[in-house]
Coordinates of C-alpha atoms in Angstrom, one line a residue:
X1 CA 27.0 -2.3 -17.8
X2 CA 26.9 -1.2 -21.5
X3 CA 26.5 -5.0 -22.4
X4 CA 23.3 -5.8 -20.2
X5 CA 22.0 -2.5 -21.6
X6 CA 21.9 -3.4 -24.8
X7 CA 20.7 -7.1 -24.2
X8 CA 17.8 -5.9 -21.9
X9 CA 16.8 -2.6 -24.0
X10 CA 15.4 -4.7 -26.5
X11 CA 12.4 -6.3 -26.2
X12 CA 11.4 -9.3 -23.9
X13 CA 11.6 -12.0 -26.1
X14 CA 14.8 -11.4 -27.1
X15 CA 16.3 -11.3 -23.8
X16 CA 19.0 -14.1 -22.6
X17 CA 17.2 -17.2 -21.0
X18 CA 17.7 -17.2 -17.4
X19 CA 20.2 -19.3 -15.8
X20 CA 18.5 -21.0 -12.4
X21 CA 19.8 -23.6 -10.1
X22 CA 18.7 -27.1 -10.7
X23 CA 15.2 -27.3 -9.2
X24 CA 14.2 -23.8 -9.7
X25 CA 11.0 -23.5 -11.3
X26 CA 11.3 -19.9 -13.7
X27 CA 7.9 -18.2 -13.2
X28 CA 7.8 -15.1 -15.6
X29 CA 6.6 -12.1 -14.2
X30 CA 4.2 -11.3 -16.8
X31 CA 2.3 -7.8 -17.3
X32 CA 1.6 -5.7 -14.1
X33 CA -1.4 -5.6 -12.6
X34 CA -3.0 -2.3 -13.3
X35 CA -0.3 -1.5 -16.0
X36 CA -0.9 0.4 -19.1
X37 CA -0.7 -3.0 -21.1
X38 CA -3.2 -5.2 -18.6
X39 CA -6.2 -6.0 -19.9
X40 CA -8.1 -5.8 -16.8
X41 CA -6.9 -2.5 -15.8
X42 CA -10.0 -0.8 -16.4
X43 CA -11.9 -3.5 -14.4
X44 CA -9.7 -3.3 -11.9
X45 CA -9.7 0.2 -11.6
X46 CA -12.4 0.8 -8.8
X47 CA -10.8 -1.4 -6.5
X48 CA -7.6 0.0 -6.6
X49 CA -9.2 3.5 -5.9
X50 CA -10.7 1.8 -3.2
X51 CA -7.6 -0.1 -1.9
X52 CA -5.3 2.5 -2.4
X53 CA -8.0 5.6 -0.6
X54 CA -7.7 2.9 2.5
X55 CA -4.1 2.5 2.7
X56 CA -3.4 6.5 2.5
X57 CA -6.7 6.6 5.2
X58 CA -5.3 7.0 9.1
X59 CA -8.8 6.3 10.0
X60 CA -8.4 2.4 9.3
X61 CA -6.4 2.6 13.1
X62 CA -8.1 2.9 16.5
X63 CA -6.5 6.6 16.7
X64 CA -7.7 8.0 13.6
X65 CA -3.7 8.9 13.3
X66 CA -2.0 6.2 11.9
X67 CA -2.3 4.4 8.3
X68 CA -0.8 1.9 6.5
X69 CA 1.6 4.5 4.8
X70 CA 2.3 5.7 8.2
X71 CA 5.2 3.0 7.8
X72 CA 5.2 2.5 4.0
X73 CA 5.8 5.3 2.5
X74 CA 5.8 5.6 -1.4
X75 CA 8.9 7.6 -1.5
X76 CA 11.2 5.6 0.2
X77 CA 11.0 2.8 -0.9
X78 CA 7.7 1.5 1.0
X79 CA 9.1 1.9 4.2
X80 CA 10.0 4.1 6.9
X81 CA 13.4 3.9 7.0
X82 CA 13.4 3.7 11.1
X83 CA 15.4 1.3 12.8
X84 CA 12.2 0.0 14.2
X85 CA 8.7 0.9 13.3
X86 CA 6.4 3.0 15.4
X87 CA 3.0 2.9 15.6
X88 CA -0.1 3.4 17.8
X89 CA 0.8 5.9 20.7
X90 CA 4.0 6.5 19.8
X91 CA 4.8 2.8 20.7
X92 CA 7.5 1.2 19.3
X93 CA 7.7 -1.7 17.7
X94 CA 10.5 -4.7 17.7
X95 CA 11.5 -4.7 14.1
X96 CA 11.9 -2.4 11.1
X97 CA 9.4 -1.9 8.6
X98 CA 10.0 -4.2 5.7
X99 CA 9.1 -2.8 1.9
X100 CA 6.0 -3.8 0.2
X101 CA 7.3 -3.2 -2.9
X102 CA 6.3 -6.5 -5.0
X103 CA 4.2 -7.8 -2.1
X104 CA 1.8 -8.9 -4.2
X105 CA 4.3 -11.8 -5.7
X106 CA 5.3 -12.8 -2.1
X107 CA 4.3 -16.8 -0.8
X108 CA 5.5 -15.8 2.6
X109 CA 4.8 -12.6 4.5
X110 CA 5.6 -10.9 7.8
X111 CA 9.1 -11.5 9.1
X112 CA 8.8 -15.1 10.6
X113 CA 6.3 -16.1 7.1
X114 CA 3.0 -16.6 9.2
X115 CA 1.4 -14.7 6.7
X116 CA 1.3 -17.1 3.2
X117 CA -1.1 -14.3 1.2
X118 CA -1.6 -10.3 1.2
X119 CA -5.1 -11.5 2.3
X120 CA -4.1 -13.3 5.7
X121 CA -1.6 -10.2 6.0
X122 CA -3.9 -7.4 6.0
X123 CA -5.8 -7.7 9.2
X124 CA -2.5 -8.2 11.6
X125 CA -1.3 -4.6 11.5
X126 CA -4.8 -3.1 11.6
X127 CA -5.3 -5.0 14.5
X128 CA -2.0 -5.1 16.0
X129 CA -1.7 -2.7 19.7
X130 CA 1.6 -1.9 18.5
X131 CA 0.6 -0.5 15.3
X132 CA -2.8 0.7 14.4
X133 CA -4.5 -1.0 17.4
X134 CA -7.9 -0.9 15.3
X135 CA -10.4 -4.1 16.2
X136 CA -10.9 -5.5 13.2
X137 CA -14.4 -6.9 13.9
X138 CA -15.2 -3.5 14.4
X139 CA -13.6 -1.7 10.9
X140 CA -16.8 -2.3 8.7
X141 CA -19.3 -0.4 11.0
X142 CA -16.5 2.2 11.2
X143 CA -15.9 2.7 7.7
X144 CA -19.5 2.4 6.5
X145 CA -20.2 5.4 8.9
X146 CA -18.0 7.5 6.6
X147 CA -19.9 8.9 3.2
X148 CA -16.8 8.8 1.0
X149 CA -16.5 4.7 0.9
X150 CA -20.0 4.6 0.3
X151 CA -19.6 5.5 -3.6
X152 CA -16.0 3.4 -3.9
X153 CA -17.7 0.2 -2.5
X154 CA -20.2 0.5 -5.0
X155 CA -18.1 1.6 -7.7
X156 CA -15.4 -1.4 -6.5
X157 CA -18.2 -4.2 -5.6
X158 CA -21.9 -3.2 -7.4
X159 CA -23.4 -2.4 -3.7
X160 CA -22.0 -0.5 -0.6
X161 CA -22.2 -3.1 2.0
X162 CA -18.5 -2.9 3.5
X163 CA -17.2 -5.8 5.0
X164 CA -14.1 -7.7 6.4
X165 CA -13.6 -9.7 3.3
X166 CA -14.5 -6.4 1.2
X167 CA -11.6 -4.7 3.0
X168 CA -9.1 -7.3 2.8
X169 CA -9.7 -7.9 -0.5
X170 CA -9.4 -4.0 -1.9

């Protein structure tokens, strides 16, 4: 442990080169998005507020009960820790829920890969009866009938018109 301490408290470009099966293309990780050190932080910052007010916001589900931290909860670990995951009415689901931690790196999402972007993800548990049972056609209307995402669309997007691809997007 004291030996990949001191090769990995130094800085990044002195750090061993990774060893990767043949065929393995290395893809460095880079700078965060919304780190301290990303350019684009400030830029970005609206539609994180925006993203991040939605996935904390229970009204996003048919019930008004359930949101997407519901099942992904920051402190552990971006999930429920549940054998299987319970959603809309108390239902429960068929599988755990999986972390989202990194998510944003994944090429394959959901547990049988369906999904191949966070984009193509986003709508299936809003819309699943299982889980927040909310018809997704419907979620603009919903949302632009509540004040408060009036000002973050327009602070995330230069208008407030809310849309599906608005939401997926933030």
């Amino acid at each position: 442990v004291d030996t990949l301490r001191y090769l990995y408290e130094r800085s990044s470009d002195r750090w061993p080169k990774p060893n990767l099966d043949s065929g393995v293309a290395h893809i460095e990780l880079g700078i965060l998005p919304g780190s301290p050190l990303d350019p684009y932080r400030d830029s970005l910052k609206p539609l994180i507020d925006l993203g991040k007010t939605m996935f904390f916001d229970p009204r996003l589900s048919a019930s008004n009960q359930i949101s997407c931290s519901s099942c992904h909860h920051p402190d552990q670990a971006w999930t429920d820790g549940r054998g299987v995951a319970v959603g809309h009415d108390h239902m429960r689901g068929s599988r755990n829920t999986p972390s989202i931690e990194n998510s944003w790196y994944f090429t394959s999402l959901f547990w049988d890969g369906r999904a191949s972007s966070l984009e193509t993800q986003a709508p299936g548990p809003i819309e699943n009866p299982i889980e927040m049972h909310q018809n997704f056609e419907k979620l603009p209307a919903k949302l632009a009938a509540i004040k408060g995402y009036h000002v973050l669309y327009k602070n995330a997007y230069g208008d407030k018109k809310i849309t599906k691809d608005r939401i997926i997007t933030a």
